[in-house]
PDB file of C-alpha atoms in Angstrom:
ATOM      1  CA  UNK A   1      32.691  91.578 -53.160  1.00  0.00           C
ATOM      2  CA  UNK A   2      28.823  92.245 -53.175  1.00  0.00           C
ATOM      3  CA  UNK A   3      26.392  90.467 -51.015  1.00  0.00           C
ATOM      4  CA  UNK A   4      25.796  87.025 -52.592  1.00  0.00           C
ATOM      5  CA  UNK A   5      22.423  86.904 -54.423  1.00  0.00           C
ATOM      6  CA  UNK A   6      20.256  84.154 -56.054  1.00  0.00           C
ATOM      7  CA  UNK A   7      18.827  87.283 -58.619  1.00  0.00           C
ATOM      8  CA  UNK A   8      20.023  87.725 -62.463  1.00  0.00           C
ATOM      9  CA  UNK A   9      22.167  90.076 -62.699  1.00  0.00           C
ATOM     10  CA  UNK A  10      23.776  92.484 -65.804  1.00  0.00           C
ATOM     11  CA  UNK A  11      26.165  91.477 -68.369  1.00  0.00           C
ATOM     12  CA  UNK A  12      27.448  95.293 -68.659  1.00  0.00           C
ATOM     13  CA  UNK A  13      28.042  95.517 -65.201  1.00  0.00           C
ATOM     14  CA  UNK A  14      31.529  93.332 -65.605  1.00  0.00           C
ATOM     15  CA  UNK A  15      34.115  94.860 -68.244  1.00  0.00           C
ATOM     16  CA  UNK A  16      35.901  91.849 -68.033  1.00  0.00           C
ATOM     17  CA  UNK A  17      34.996  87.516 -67.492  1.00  0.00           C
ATOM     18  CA  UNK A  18      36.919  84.458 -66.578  1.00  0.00           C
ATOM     19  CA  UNK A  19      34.940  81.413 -67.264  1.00  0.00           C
ATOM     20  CA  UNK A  20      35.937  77.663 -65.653  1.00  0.00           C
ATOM     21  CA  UNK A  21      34.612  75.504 -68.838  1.00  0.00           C
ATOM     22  CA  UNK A  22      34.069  71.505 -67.104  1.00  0.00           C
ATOM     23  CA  UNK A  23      30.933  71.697 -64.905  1.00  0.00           C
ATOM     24  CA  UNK A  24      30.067  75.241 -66.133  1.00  0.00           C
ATOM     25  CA  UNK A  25      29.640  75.803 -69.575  1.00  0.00           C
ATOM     26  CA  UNK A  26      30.081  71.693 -70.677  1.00  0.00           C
ATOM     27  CA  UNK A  27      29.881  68.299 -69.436  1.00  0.00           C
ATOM     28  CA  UNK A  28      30.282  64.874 -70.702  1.00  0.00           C
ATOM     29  CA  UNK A  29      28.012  62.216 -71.116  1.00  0.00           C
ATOM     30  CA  UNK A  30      27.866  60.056 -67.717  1.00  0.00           C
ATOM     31  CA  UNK A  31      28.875  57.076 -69.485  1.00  0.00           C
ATOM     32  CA  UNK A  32      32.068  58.322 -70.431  1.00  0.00           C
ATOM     33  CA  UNK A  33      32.638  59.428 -66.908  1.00  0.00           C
ATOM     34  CA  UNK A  34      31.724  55.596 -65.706  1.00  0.00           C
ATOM     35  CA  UNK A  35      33.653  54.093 -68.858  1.00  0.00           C
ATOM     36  CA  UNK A  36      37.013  56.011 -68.277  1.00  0.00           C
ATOM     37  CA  UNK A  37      37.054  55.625 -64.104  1.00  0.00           C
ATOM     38  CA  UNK A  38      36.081  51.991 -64.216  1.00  0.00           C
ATOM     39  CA  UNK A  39      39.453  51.583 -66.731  1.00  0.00           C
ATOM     40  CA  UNK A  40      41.531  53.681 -64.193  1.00  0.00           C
ATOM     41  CA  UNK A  41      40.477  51.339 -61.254  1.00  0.00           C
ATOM     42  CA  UNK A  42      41.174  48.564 -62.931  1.00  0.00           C
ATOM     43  CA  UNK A  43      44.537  49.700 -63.280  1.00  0.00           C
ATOM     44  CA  UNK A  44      44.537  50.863 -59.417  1.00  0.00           C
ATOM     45  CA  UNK A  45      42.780  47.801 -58.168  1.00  0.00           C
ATOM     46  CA  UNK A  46      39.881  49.613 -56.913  1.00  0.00           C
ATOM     47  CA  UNK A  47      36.137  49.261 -58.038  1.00  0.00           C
ATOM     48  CA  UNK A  48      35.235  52.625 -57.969  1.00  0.00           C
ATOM     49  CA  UNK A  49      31.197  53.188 -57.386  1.00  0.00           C
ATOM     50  CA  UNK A  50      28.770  55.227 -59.364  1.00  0.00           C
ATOM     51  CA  UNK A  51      29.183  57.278 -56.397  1.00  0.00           C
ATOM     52  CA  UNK A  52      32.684  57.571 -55.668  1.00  0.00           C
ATOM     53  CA  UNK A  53      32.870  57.692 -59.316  1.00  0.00           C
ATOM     54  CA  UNK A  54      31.279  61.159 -59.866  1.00  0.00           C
ATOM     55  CA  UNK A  55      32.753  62.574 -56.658  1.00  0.00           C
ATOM     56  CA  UNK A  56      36.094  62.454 -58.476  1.00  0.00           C
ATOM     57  CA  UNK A  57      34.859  63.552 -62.068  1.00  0.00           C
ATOM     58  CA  UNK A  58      32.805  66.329 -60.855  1.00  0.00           C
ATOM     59  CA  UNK A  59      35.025  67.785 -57.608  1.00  0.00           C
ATOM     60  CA  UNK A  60      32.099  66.798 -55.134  1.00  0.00           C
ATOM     61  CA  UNK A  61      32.816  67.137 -50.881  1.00  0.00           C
ATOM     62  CA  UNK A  62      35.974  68.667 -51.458  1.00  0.00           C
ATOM     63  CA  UNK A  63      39.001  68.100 -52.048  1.00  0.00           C
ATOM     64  CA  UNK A  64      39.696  65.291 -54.602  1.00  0.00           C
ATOM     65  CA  UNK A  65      43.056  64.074 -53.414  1.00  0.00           C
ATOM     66  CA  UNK A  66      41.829  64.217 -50.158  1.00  0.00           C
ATOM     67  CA  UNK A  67      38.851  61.983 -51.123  1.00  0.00           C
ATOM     68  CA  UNK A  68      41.567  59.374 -52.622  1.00  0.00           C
ATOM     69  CA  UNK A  69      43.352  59.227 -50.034  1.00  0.00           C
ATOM     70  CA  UNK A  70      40.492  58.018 -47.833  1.00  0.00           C
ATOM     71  CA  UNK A  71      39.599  55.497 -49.842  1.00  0.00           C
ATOM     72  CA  UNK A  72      43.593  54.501 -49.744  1.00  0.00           C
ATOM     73  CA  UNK A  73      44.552  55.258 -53.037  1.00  0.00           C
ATOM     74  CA  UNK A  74      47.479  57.463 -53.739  1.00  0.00           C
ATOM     75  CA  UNK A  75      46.652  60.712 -55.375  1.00  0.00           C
ATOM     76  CA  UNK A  76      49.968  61.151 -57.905  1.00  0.00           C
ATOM     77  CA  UNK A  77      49.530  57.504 -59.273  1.00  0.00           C
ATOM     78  CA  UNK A  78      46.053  57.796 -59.604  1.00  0.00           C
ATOM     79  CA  UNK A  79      46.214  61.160 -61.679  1.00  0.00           C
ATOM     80  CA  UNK A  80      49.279  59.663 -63.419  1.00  0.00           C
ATOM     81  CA  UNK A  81      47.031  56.659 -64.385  1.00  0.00           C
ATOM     82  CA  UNK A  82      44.136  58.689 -65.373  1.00  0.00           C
ATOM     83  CA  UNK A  83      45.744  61.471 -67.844  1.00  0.00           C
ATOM     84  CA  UNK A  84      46.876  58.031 -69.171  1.00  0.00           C
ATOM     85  CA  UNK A  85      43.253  56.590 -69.880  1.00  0.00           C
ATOM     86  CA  UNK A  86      42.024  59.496 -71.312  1.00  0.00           C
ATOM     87  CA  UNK A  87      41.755  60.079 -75.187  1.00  0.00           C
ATOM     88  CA  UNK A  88      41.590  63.676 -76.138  1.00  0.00           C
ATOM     89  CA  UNK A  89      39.586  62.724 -79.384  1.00  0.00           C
ATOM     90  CA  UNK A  90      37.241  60.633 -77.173  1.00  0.00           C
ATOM     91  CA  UNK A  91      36.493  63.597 -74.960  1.00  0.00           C
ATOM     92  CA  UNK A  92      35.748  65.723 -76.883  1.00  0.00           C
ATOM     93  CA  UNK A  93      33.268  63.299 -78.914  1.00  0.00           C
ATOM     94  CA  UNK A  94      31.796  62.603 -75.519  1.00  0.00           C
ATOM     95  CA  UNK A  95      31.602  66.430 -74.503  1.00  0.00           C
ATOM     96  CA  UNK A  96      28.063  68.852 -74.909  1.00  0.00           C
ATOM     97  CA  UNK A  97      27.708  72.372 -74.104  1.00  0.00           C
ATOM     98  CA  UNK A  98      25.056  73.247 -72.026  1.00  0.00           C
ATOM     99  CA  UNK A  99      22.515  75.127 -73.707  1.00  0.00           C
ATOM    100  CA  UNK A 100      22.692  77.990 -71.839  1.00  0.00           C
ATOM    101  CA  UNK A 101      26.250  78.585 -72.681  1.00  0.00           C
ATOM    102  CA  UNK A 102      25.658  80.356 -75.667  1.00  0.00           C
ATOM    103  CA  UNK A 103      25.317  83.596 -74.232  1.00  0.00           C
ATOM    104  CA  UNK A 104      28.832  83.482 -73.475  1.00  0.00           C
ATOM    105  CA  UNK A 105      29.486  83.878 -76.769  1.00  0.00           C
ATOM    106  CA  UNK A 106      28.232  87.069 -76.884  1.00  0.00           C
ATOM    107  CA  UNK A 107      29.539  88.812 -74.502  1.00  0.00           C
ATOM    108  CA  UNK A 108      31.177  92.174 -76.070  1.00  0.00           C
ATOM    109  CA  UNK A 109      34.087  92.279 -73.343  1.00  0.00           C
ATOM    110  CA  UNK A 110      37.129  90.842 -72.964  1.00  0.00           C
ATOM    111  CA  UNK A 111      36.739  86.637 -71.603  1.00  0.00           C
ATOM    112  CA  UNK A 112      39.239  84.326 -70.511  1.00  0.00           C
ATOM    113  CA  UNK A 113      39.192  80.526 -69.882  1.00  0.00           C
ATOM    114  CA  UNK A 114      40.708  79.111 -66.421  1.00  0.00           C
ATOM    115  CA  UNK A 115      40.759  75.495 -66.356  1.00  0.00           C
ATOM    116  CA  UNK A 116      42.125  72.529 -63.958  1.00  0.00           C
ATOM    117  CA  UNK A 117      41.557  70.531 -67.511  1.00  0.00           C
ATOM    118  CA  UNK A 118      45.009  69.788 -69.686  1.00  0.00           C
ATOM    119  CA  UNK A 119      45.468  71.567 -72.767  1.00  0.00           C
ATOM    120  CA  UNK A 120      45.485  68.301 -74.694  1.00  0.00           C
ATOM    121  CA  UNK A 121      41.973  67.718 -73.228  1.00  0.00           C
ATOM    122  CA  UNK A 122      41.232  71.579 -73.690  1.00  0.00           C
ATOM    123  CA  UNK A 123      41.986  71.957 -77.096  1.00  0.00           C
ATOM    124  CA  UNK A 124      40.376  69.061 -79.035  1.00  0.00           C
ATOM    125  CA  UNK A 125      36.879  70.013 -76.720  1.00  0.00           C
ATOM    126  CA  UNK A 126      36.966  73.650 -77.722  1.00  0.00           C
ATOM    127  CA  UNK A 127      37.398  72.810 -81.378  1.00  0.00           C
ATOM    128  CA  UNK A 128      34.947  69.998 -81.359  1.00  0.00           C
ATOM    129  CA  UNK A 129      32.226  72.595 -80.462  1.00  0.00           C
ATOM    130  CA  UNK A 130      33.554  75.451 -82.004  1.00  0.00           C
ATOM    131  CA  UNK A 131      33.812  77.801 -78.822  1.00  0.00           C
ATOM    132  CA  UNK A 132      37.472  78.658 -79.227  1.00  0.00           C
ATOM    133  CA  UNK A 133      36.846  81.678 -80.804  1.00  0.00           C
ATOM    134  CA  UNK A 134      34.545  82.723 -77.672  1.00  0.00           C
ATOM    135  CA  UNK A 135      37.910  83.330 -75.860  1.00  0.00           C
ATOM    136  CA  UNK A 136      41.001  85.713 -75.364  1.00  0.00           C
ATOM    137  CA  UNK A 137      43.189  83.897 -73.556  1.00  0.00           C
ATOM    138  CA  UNK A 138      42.857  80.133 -72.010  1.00  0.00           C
ATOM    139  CA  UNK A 139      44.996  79.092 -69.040  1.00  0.00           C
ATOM    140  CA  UNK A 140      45.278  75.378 -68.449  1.00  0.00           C
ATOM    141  CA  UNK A 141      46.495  75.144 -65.050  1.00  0.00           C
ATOM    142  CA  UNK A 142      49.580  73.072 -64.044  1.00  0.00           C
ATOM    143  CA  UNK A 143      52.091  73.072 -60.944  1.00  0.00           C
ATOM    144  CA  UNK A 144      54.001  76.251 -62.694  1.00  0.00           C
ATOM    145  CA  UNK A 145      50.753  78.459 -62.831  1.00  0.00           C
ATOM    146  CA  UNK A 146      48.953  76.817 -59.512  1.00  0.00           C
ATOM    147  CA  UNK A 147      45.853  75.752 -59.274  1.00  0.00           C
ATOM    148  CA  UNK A 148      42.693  77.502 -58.246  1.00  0.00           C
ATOM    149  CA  UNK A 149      41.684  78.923 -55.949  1.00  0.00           C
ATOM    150  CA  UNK A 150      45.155  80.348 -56.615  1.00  0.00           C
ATOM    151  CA  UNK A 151      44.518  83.792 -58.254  1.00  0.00           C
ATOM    152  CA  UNK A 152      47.609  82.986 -60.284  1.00  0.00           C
ATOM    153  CA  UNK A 153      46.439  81.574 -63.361  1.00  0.00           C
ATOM    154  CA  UNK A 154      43.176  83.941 -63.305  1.00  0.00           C
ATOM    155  CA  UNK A 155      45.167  86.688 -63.207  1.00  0.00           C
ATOM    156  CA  UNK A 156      47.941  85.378 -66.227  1.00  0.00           C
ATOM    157  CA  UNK A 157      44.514  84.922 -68.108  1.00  0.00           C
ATOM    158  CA  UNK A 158      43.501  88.605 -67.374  1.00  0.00           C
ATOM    159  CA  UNK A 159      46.844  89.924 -68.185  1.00  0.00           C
ATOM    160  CA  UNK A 160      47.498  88.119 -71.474  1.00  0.00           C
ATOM    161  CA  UNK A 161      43.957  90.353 -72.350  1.00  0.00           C
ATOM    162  CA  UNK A 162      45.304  93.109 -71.669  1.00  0.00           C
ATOM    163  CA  UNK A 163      43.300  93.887 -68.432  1.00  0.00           C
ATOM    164  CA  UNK A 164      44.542  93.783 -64.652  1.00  0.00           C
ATOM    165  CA  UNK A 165      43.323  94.977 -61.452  1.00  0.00           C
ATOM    166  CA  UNK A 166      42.310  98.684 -62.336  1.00  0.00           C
ATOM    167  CA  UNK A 167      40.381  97.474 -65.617  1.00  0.00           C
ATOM    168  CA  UNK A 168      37.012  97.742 -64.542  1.00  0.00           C
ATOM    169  CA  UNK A 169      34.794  95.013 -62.579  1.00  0.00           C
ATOM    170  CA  UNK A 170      35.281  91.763 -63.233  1.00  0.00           C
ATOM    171  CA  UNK A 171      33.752  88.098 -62.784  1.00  0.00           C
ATOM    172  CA  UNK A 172      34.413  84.744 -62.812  1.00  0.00           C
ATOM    173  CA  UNK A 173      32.208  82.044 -63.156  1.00  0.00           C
ATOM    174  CA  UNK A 174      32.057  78.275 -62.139  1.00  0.00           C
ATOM    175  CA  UNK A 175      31.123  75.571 -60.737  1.00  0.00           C
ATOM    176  CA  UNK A 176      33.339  74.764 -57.958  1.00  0.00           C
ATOM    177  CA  UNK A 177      34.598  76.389 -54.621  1.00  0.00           C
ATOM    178  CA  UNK A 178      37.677  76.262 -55.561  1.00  0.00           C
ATOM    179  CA  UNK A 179      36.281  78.915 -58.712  1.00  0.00           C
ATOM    180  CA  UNK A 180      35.052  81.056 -55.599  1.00  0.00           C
ATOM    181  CA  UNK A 181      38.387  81.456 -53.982  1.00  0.00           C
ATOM    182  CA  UNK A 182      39.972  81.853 -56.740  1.00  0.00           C
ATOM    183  CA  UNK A 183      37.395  84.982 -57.825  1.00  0.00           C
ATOM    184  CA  UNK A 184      37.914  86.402 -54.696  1.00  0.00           C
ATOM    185  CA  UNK A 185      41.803  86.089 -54.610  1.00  0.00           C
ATOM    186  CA  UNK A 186      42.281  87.435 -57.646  1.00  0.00           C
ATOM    187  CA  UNK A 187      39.901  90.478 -56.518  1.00  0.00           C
ATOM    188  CA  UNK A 188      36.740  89.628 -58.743  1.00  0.00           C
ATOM    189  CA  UNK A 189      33.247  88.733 -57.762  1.00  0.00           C
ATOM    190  CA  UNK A 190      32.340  84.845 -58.294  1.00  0.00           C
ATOM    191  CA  UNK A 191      29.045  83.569 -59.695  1.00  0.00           C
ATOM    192  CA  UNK A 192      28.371  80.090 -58.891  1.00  0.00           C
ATOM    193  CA  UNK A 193      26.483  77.812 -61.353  1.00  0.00           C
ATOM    194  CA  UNK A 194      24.634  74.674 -59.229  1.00  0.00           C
ATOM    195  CA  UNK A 195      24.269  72.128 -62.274  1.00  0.00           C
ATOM    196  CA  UNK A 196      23.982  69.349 -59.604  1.00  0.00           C
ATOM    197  CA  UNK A 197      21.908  70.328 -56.620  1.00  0.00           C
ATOM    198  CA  UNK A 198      23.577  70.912 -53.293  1.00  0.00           C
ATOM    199  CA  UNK A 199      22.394  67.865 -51.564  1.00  0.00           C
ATOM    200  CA  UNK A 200      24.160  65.659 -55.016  1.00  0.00           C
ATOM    201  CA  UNK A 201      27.439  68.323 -54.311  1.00  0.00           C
ATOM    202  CA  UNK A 202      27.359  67.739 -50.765  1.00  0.00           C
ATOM    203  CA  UNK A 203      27.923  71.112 -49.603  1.00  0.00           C
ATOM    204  CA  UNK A 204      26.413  74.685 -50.503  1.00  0.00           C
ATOM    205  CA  UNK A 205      29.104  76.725 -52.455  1.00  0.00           C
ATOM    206  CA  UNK A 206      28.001  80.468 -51.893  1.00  0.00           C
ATOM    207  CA  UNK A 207      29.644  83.112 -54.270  1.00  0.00           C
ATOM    208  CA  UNK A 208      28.186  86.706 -54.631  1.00  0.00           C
ATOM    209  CA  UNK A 209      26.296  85.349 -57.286  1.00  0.00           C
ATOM    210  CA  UNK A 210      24.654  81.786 -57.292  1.00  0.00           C
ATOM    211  CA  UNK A 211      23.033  80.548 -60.439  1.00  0.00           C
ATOM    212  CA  UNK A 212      21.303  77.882 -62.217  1.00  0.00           C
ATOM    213  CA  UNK A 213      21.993  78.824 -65.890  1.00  0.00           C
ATOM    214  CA  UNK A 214      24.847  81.245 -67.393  1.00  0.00           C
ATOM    215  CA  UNK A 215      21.858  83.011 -69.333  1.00  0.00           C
ATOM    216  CA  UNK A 216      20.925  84.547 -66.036  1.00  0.00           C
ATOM    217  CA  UNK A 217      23.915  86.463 -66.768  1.00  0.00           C
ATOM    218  CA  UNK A 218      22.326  88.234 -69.154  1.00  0.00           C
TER     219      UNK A 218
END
């Protein structure tokens, strides 16, 4: 991998993308985020904070189920409890692409999605903004395909495309560490897109490319 950077660099230098899509090229509206955790915790018994709150939604300071676990809550019932509360149709209403995104949709290469996000959450957002089309292949990730920063479920998204490891440069780009590793593991560079600010993240996630926008991609 290159030395990381905080410079733009060229969309023709990668003949082939991966893209993570929550945190990188959509969110949802905060008030979703506080609507759906306050109904999980009710559930759970726990009163979850603006805070503590975010830190799940958004992967801050690590691990998640690590992060439930310290606040004493089991990590299989809470996820169990969670997939539960959420409504597919109400994510997706609740769901905006970030403006900056659009360039994505240009990109003359072959693009893959990589997600930690079901497919039943997946689908209805994709459709609702009318990105689908902006892909070759999305991978939902479960226990079967791992999740990042497991290379396995980049690289079933590069090979349903029809490109593997002597293909040409490739890049993957997201918001998380976990995005990084995964890059890396699967032999492709990693940009980084801050949305939050390190000091909201809690750490500094450093990939060979660190950005603010996707458009600096171009």
């Amino acid at each position: 991998s290159g030395t990381p950077t905080d410079g733009p660099m060229t969309a023709a230098a990668y003949d082939r993308w991966v893209f993570d899509i929550d945190g990188t090229l959509v969110d949802v509206e905060e008030t979703y985020v506080r609507d759906v955790m306050g109904r999980v915790g009710d559930r759970l018994d726990h009163a979850f904070t603006d805070r503590q709150a975010e830190t799940i939604w958004h992967g801050f300071a690590g691990s998640r189920n690590e992060r439930l676990e310290s606040w004493g809550i089991d990590p299989d019932r809470f996820w169990t409890v969670y997939h539960d509360e959420e409504d597919p149709i109400e994510r997706a209403e609740a769901t905006f692409l970030h403006d900056d995104a659009a360039v994505v949709g240009e990109i003359d290469a072959p693009a893959a999605l990589v997600t930690h996000c079901q497919r039943y959450l997946t689908e209805p957002v994709l459709s609702a903004l009318d990105i689908a089309d902006w892909f070759d292949a999305v991978v939902c990730c479960t226990a079967d395909t791992g999740w990042k920063p497991d290379p396995t479920p980049v690289e079933t998204a590069l090979s349903t495309v029809g490109t593997g490891p002597n293909s040409g440069a490739g890049i993957l780009v997201g918001d998380s560490p976990q995005d990084v590793g995964a890059a890396w593991n699967a032999g492709l560079d990693a940009a980084h897109v801050e949305r939050h600010g390190h000091e909201r993240r809690g750490c500094c996630v450093v990939g060979d490319h660190r950005i603010e926008r996707i458009d600096e991609l171009a």
